[in-house]
Coordinates of N, CA and C and ligand atoms in Angstrom, one line a residue:
X112 N 111.9 114.3 101.0 CA 113.2 113.8 101.0 C 113.8 113.7 99.6
X113 N 115.0 114.1 99.4 CA 115.6 114.2 98.1 C 117.0 113.5 98.1
X114 N 117.2 112.6 97.1 CA 118.5 112.0 97.0 C 118.9 112.1 95.5
X115 N 120.2 112.0 95.2 CA 120.6 112.0 93.8 C 121.3 110.7 93.5
X116 N 121.1 110.2 92.3 CA 121.9 109.1 91.7 C 122.5 109.7 90.4
X117 N 123.8 109.9 90.5 CA 124.5 110.7 89.5 C 123.7 112.1 89.3
X118 N 123.4 112.5 88.1 CA 122.8 113.8 87.9 C 121.3 113.7 88.1
X119 N 120.7 112.5 88.4 CA 119.3 112.4 88.5 C 118.8 112.6 89.9
X120 N 117.6 113.1 90.1 CA 117.1 113.5 91.4 C 115.9 112.5 91.7
X121 N 115.9 112.0 92.9 CA 114.7 111.2 93.3 C 114.1 111.8 94.5
X122 N 112.9 112.2 94.4 CA 112.2 112.9 95.5 C 111.1 112.1 96.1
X123 N 110.9 112.1 97.4 CA 109.7 111.6 98.0 C 108.9 112.8 98.5
X124 N 107.6 112.8 98.2 CA 106.8 113.9 98.8 C 105.5 113.3 99.2
X125 N 104.8 113.9 100.2 CA 103.5 113.5 100.6 C 102.5 114.4 99.8
X126 N 101.5 113.8 99.2 CA 100.6 114.7 98.5 C 99.7 113.9 97.5
X127 N 99.1 114.6 96.6 CA 98.1 114.1 95.6 C 98.8 114.1 94.2
X128 N 98.8 112.9 93.6 CA 99.5 112.9 92.3 C 98.9 113.6 91.2
X129 N 97.6 113.9 91.3 CA 96.9 114.5 90.2 C 97.3 116.0 90.1
X130 N 97.9 116.6 91.1 CA 98.2 118.0 91.0 C 99.7 118.2 90.6
X131 N 100.4 117.2 90.3 CA 101.9 117.3 90.0 C 102.2 117.8 88.6
X132 N 103.0 118.9 88.6 CA 103.4 119.4 87.3 C 104.7 118.7 86.8
X133 N 104.5 117.6 86.2 CA 105.6 116.8 85.7 C 105.3 116.4 84.3
X134 N 106.2 115.8 83.5 CA 105.9 115.4 82.2 C 105.0 114.2 82.1
X135 N 105.2 113.3 83.1 CA 104.3 112.1 83.1 C 103.9 111.7 84.5
X136 N 102.7 111.3 84.6 CA 102.3 110.7 85.9 C 101.9 109.3 85.7
X137 N 102.2 108.5 86.7 CA 101.9 107.1 86.6 C 100.5 106.8 87.3
X138 N 99.7 106.0 86.7 CA 98.5 105.6 87.3 C 98.6 104.1 87.8
X139 N 98.1 103.8 88.9 CA 98.0 102.4 89.4 C 96.7 101.8 88.9
X140 N 96.8 101.2 87.7 CA 95.6 100.8 86.9 C 95.3 99.3 87.2
X141 N 94.2 98.8 86.8 CA 93.9 97.4 86.8 C 94.1 96.9 85.3
X142 N 94.2 95.6 85.2 CA 94.6 95.0 83.9 C 93.6 95.2 82.8
X143 N 92.4 95.5 83.1 CA 91.4 95.8 82.1 C 91.4 97.3 81.7
X144 N 92.2 98.1 82.4 CA 92.3 99.6 82.2 C 90.9 100.1 82.3
X145 N 90.1 99.6 83.2 CA 88.7 99.9 83.2 C 88.3 101.1 84.1
X146 N 89.3 101.7 84.8 CA 89.0 102.7 85.7 C 88.6 102.0 87.0
X147 N 88.8 102.7 88.1 CA 88.5 102.1 89.4 C 88.5 103.1 90.5
X148 N 88.8 102.7 91.7 CA 88.8 103.6 92.9 C 90.3 104.1 93.1
X149 N 90.5 104.5 94.3 CA 91.9 104.9 94.7 C 92.5 105.9 93.8
X150 N 93.8 105.8 93.5 CA 94.5 106.7 92.7 C 94.0 106.7 91.3
X151 N 93.6 105.6 90.8 CA 93.0 105.5 89.4 C 91.8 106.4 89.3
X152 N 90.9 106.3 90.3 CA 89.6 107.1 90.2 C 90.0 108.5 90.3
X153 N 91.0 108.9 91.1 CA 91.3 110.3 91.2 C 91.9 110.8 89.9
X154 N 92.8 110.0 89.3 CA 93.4 110.5 88.0 C 92.4 110.6 86.9
X155 N 91.5 109.6 86.8 CA 90.4 109.7 85.8 C 89.5 110.9 86.0
X156 N 89.2 111.2 87.3 CA 88.3 112.3 87.6 C 88.9 113.6 87.3
X157 N 90.2 113.7 87.5 CA 90.9 115.0 87.3 C 91.2 115.2 85.8
X158 N 91.5 114.1 85.1 CA 91.9 114.2 83.7 C 90.7 114.4 82.8
X159 N 89.5 113.9 83.2 CA 88.3 114.0 82.3 C 88.1 112.7 81.5
X160 N 87.0 112.6 80.8 CA 86.6 111.4 80.1 C 87.5 111.0 78.9
X161 N 88.4 111.9 78.4 CA 89.2 111.6 77.3 C 90.2 110.5 77.6
X162 N 90.5 110.3 78.9 CA 91.5 109.3 79.3 C 91.0 107.9 79.1
X163 N 89.7 107.7 79.6 CA 89.1 106.4 79.4 C 88.8 106.1 78.0
X164 N 88.4 107.1 77.2 CA 88.1 107.0 75.8 C 89.4 106.5 75.1
X165 N 90.6 107.1 75.5 CA 91.8 106.7 74.8 C 92.3 105.3 75.2
X166 N 92.2 105.0 76.5 CA 92.6 103.6 76.9 C 91.7 102.6 76.2
X167 N 90.4 102.9 76.1 CA 89.5 101.9 75.4 C 89.8 101.8 73.9
X168 N 90.1 102.9 73.3 CA 90.3 102.7 71.8 C 91.8 102.2 71.5
X169 N 92.7 102.6 72.3 CA 94.1 102.2 71.9 C 94.5 100.8 72.6
X170 N 93.9 100.5 73.7 CA 94.3 99.3 74.4 C 93.1 98.5 74.8
X171 N 92.3 98.0 73.8 CA 91.1 97.3 74.1 C 91.3 96.0 74.8
X172 N 92.6 95.5 74.7 CA 92.9 94.2 75.4 C 93.4 94.5 76.8
X173 N 93.5 95.7 77.2 CA 94.0 96.0 78.5 C 95.5 96.0 78.6
X174 N 96.0 95.6 79.7 CA 97.5 95.6 79.9 C 97.8 94.6 81.0
X175 N 98.8 93.7 80.6 CA 99.1 92.6 81.6 C 99.8 93.2 82.9
X176 N 99.7 92.4 83.9 CA 100.3 92.7 85.2 C 101.8 92.8 85.0
X177 N 102.4 93.8 85.5 CA 103.9 94.0 85.4 C 104.2 94.9 84.2
X178 N 103.2 95.3 83.4 CA 103.5 96.2 82.2 C 102.8 97.5 82.4
X179 N 103.0 98.4 81.4 CA 102.4 99.7 81.5 C 102.2 100.2 80.1
X180 N 101.1 101.1 79.9 CA 100.9 101.7 78.6 C 100.7 103.2 78.7
X181 N 100.9 103.9 77.7 CA 100.9 105.4 77.7 C 99.7 105.9 77.1
X182 N 99.1 107.0 77.6 CA 98.1 107.8 77.0 C 98.5 109.3 77.2
X183 N 97.7 110.2 76.5 CA 97.8 111.6 76.8 C 97.2 111.8 78.2
X184 N 97.1 113.0 78.7 CA 96.8 113.3 80.1 C 95.5 114.1 80.3
X185 N 94.7 114.3 79.2 CA 93.5 115.0 79.4 C 93.7 116.4 80.0
X186 N 93.0 116.7 81.1 CA 93.1 118.0 81.7 C 94.1 118.1 82.8
X187 N 94.9 117.0 83.0 CA 95.9 117.1 84.0 C 97.1 118.0 83.6
X188 N 97.8 118.5 84.6 CA 99.0 119.3 84.2 C 100.1 118.5 83.5
X189 N 100.1 117.2 83.6 CA 101.1 116.4 83.0 C 100.9 116.3 81.5
X190 N 101.9 115.8 80.7 CA 101.7 115.6 79.3 C 101.2 114.2 79.0
X191 N 101.7 113.2 79.8 CA 101.4 111.8 79.6 C 100.9 111.1 80.9
X192 N 100.1 110.1 80.7 CA 99.8 109.2 81.8 C 100.2 107.8 81.4
X193 N 101.0 107.2 82.3 CA 101.5 105.8 82.1 C 100.6 105.0 83.0
X194 N 99.8 104.1 82.4 CA 98.9 103.2 83.2 C 99.7 101.9 83.5
X195 N 100.1 101.8 84.8 CA 100.9 100.6 85.2 C 100.0 99.7 85.9
X196 N 100.2 98.4 85.7 CA 99.4 97.4 86.4 C 100.4 96.6 87.3
X197 N 100.2 96.9 88.6 CA 101.0 96.2 89.7 C 100.2 94.9 90.0
X198 N 100.9 94.1 90.8 CA 100.4 92.8 91.2 C 99.4 93.0 92.4
X199 N 98.5 92.1 92.5 CA 97.7 91.9 93.7 C 98.6 91.1 94.7
X200 N 98.7 91.5 95.9 CA 99.5 90.8 96.9 C 98.8 89.5 97.3
X201 N 99.5 88.3 97.1 CA 98.9 87.0 97.4 C 99.8 86.3 98.4
X202 N 100.5 87.0 99.2 CA 101.4 86.4 100.2 C 102.9 86.5 99.8
X203 N 103.2 86.9 98.6 CA 104.6 87.1 98.3 C 105.3 86.0 97.5
X204 N 104.6 84.9 97.3 CA 105.3 83.8 96.6 C 104.7 83.6 95.2
X205 N 104.0 84.6 94.7 CA 103.4 84.5 93.4 C 104.0 85.5 92.4
X206 N 105.3 85.7 92.6 CA 106.0 86.6 91.7 C 105.6 88.1 91.8
X207 N 105.0 88.4 93.0 CA 104.6 89.8 93.2 C 105.7 90.8 93.1
X208 N 106.9 90.4 93.7 CA 108.0 91.4 93.7 C 108.5 91.6 92.3
X209 N 108.7 90.6 91.6 CA 109.1 90.7 90.2 C 108.1 91.5 89.3
X210 N 106.8 91.3 89.6 CA 105.8 92.0 88.8 C 105.8 93.5 89.2
X211 N 106.0 93.8 90.5 CA 106.0 95.2 90.9 C 107.2 95.9 90.3
X212 N 108.4 95.3 90.4 CA 109.6 95.9 89.8 C 109.4 96.1 88.3
X213 N 108.8 95.1 87.7 CA 108.6 95.3 86.2 C 107.7 96.4 85.9
X214 N 106.6 96.6 86.7 CA 105.7 97.7 86.4 C 106.4 99.1 86.5
X215 N 107.2 99.2 87.6 CA 108.0 100.5 87.7 C 109.0 100.6 86.6
X216 N 109.7 99.6 86.2 CA 110.7 99.7 85.2 C 110.1 100.1 83.9
X217 N 108.9 99.5 83.6 CA 108.2 99.8 82.3 C 107.9 101.3 82.2
X218 N 107.5 101.8 83.3 CA 107.1 103.3 83.3 C 108.4 104.1 83.1
X219 N 109.5 103.7 83.7 CA 110.7 104.5 83.5 C 111.2 104.3 82.0
X220 N 111.0 103.2 81.4 CA 111.3 103.0 80.0 C 110.4 103.9 79.2
X221 N 109.1 103.9 79.5 CA 108.2 104.8 78.7 C 108.6 106.2 78.9
X222 N 109.0 106.6 80.0 CA 109.5 108.0 80.2 C 110.6 108.3 79.3
X223 N 111.6 107.4 79.2 CA 112.7 107.7 78.3 C 112.2 107.7 76.8
X224 N 111.3 106.7 76.4 CA 110.8 106.7 75.1 C 110.1 108.0 74.7
X225 N 109.3 108.6 75.7 CA 108.6 109.8 75.4 C 109.3 111.1 75.8
X226 N 110.6 110.9 75.9 CA 111.5 112.1 76.2 C 111.0 112.9 77.4
X227 N 110.5 112.2 78.5 CA 110.1 112.9 79.7 C 111.3 113.2 80.6
X228 N 111.4 114.4 81.0 CA 112.4 114.8 82.0 C 112.0 114.5 83.4
X229 N 110.7 114.5 83.6 CA 110.2 114.2 85.0 C 109.0 113.3 85.0
X230 N 108.9 112.5 86.0 CA 107.8 111.5 86.1 C 107.5 111.4 87.6
X231 N 106.2 111.3 87.9 CA 105.7 111.1 89.3 C 104.9 109.8 89.4
X232 N 105.3 109.0 90.4 CA 104.7 107.7 90.7 C 103.8 107.7 92.0
X233 N 102.7 107.0 92.0 CA 102.1 106.7 93.3 C 102.7 105.4 93.8
X234 N 102.4 105.0 95.0 CA 102.9 103.7 95.6 C 102.0 102.6 95.0
X235 N 102.4 102.2 93.8 CA 101.6 101.1 93.1 C 101.4 99.9 93.9
X236 N 100.2 99.4 93.9 CA 99.9 98.1 94.5 C 99.7 98.2 96.1
X237 N 99.9 99.3 96.7 CA 99.9 99.3 98.2 C 98.5 99.7 98.7
X238 N 97.5 99.9 97.8 CA 96.2 100.3 98.3 C 95.3 99.0 98.3
X239 N 94.3 99.0 97.4 CA 93.4 97.9 97.3 C 94.1 96.6 97.0
X240 N 95.2 96.7 96.3 CA 96.0 95.4 95.9 C 96.8 94.9 97.1
X241 N 96.9 95.6 98.2 CA 97.3 95.0 99.4 C 98.8 94.6 99.6
X242 N 99.7 95.2 98.7 CA 101.1 94.9 98.9 C 101.6 95.6 100.1
X243 N 102.3 94.9 101.0 CA 102.8 95.6 102.3 C 103.7 96.8 101.9
X244 N 103.4 97.9 102.5 CA 104.0 99.1 102.0 C 105.5 99.2 102.2
X245 N 106.1 98.5 103.3 CA 107.5 98.6 103.4 C 108.2 97.7 102.4
X246 N 107.6 96.6 102.1 CA 108.2 95.7 101.0 C 108.0 96.4 99.6
X247 N 106.9 97.0 99.4 CA 106.7 97.7 98.1 C 107.7 98.9 98.0
X248 N 108.0 99.6 99.1 CA 108.9 100.7 99.1 C 110.3 100.2 98.6
X249 N 110.7 99.0 99.2 CA 112.1 98.5 98.9 C 112.1 98.1 97.4
X250 N 111.2 97.4 96.9 CA 111.2 96.9 95.5 C 111.1 98.1 94.6
X251 N 110.3 99.0 94.9 CA 110.0 100.2 94.0 C 111.2 101.1 93.9
X252 N 111.8 101.5 95.1 CA 112.9 102.4 95.1 C 114.2 101.8 94.6
X253 N 114.4 100.5 94.9 CA 115.6 99.9 94.3 C 115.5 99.8 92.7
X254 N 114.3 99.6 92.2 CA 114.1 99.6 90.8 C 114.4 101.0 90.2
X255 N 114.0 102.0 90.9 CA 114.3 103.4 90.4 C 115.8 103.6 90.5
X256 N 116.4 103.3 91.6 CA 117.8 103.5 91.7 C 118.6 102.8 90.6
X257 N 118.3 101.5 90.4 CA 119.0 100.8 89.4 C 118.9 101.3 88.0
X258 N 117.6 101.8 87.7 CA 117.4 102.4 86.4 C 118.1 103.7 86.2
X259 N 118.1 104.5 87.2 CA 118.8 105.8 87.1 C 120.3 105.6 87.0
X260 N 120.8 104.7 87.8 CA 122.3 104.4 87.7 C 122.7 103.9 86.3
X261 N 121.8 103.1 85.8 CA 122.1 102.5 84.4 C 121.9 103.5 83.3
X262 N 120.8 104.2 83.3 CA 120.4 105.0 82.2 C 120.6 106.5 82.3
X263 N 120.8 107.0 83.6 CA 121.1 108.4 83.9 C 119.9 109.3 83.4
X264 N 118.8 108.8 83.3 CA 117.6 109.5 83.0 C 116.3 108.7 83.4
X265 N 115.2 109.3 83.6 CA 114.9 110.8 83.5 C 115.5 111.6 84.6
X266 N 115.5 112.9 84.4 CA 116.2 113.8 85.3 C 115.6 113.8 86.7
X267 N 114.3 113.7 86.8 CA 113.7 113.7 88.1 C 112.6 112.7 88.2
X268 N 112.6 111.9 89.2 CA 111.6 110.9 89.6 C 111.0 111.3 90.9
X269 N 109.7 111.5 91.0 CA 109.1 111.9 92.2 C 108.1 110.8 92.6
X270 N 108.2 110.4 93.9 CA 107.2 109.4 94.4 C 106.3 110.2 95.3
X271 N 105.0 110.1 94.9 CA 104.0 110.9 95.7 C 103.2 110.0 96.6
X272 N 103.4 110.2 97.9 CA 102.8 109.3 98.8 C 101.6 109.9 99.5
X273 N 100.5 109.2 99.5 CA 99.2 109.7 99.9 C 99.1 109.3 101.4
X274 N 99.6 110.2 102.3 CA 99.5 109.9 103.7 C 100.8 109.7 104.4
X275 N 100.8 109.9 105.7 CA 102.1 109.9 106.5 C 102.6 108.5 106.6
X276 N 101.8 107.5 106.6 CA 102.3 106.1 106.8 C 103.1 105.7 105.6
X277 N 102.6 105.9 104.4 CA 103.3 105.6 103.2 C 104.6 106.4 103.1
X278 N 104.5 107.7 103.4 CA 105.7 108.6 103.3 C 106.8 108.1 104.3
X279 N 106.4 107.7 105.5 CA 107.3 107.3 106.5 C 108.0 106.0 106.0
X280 N 107.2 105.1 105.5 CA 107.8 103.8 105.0 C 108.8 104.0 103.9
X281 N 108.4 104.8 102.9 CA 109.3 105.0 101.8 C 110.6 105.8 102.2
X282 N 110.4 106.7 103.1 CA 111.6 107.5 103.6 C 112.6 106.6 104.3
X283 N 112.1 105.7 105.2 CA 113.0 104.8 105.9 C 113.8 104.0 105.0
X284 N 113.1 103.4 104.0 CA 113.8 102.5 103.0 C 114.8 103.3 102.3
X285 N 114.4 104.5 101.8 CA 115.4 105.3 101.0 C 116.6 105.7 101.9
X286 N 116.4 106.1 103.1 CA 117.5 106.4 104.0 C 118.5 105.2 104.1
X287 N 117.9 104.1 104.3 CA 118.8 102.9 104.4 C 119.6 102.6 103.1
X288 N 118.9 102.9 102.0 CA 119.5 102.6 100.7 C 120.7 103.5 100.4
X289 N 120.6 104.7 100.9 CA 121.7 105.7 100.5 C 122.8 105.8 101.6
X290 N 122.6 105.0 102.7 CA 123.7 105.1 103.8 C 125.0 104.5 103.3
Ligands
ADP235 P1 96.4 99.5 93.9 O1 95.1 98.9 93.4 O2 97.6 99.4 92.9 O3 96.7 99.1 95.2 P2 95.3 102.1 94.9 O4 94.8 103.2 94.1 O5 94.3 101.3 95.7 O6 96.1 101.1 93.9 O7 96.5 102.5 95.9 C1 97.8 102.8 95.5 C2 98.4 103.8 96.4 O8 97.9 105.1 95.9 C3 97.9 103.8 97.8 O9 99.0 104.0 98.7 C4 96.9 104.9 98.0 O10 96.9 105.4 99.3 C5 97.5 105.9 97.0 N1 96.7 107.0 96.5 C6 95.3 107.1 96.5 N2 94.9 108.2 96.0 C7 96.0 108.9 95.6 C8 96.3 110.2 95.1 N3 95.3 111.0 94.7 N4 97.6 110.6 94.9 C9 98.6 109.7 95.3 N5 98.4 108.5 95.8 C10 97.2 108.1 96.0

């Protein structure tokens, strides 16, 4: 699914984020930037050991929830990896939505800072961190829309959904948003 906000393009695709040819890909990291399973494991496996070496040396303190840090992308087709730390879902009353929105916004800000024309995101927090996918879709896509409307960049934002369920949930929310 593709929609435009002014001259910017927002795409939803089903697939694997590690194969995306974009300027930056976003990793759903943990706050220690320690590497893990899920999309984080897939990104580190595809990028090679340089990624973990760089997060260890540049960000020994890790990264707080709701924030993101940038590294190079090792052997990935992208130029940069933005390691974003989404919230663990604890029922919805612990500022999870605010933290999820902040993690997405920080990545979009990093994209602008690093002159990225294109960026690909996974569905941050919807795996092991347990954020309900329909709620995550709304918070995430609204954050992208608001950023693109305000800043008119990056040119292309792609959300790469791993599986039909997540793709369906994000598409339904995006359809509602543009009606
Ligand atoms: P979190 O800890 O933030 O929940 P996960 O990696 O467990 O992170 O899951 C985040 C989302 O990424 C989930 O929807 C999961 O299905 C998805 N995912 C896992 N592997 C990939 C991949 N290779 N490409 C894109 N998305 C992926």
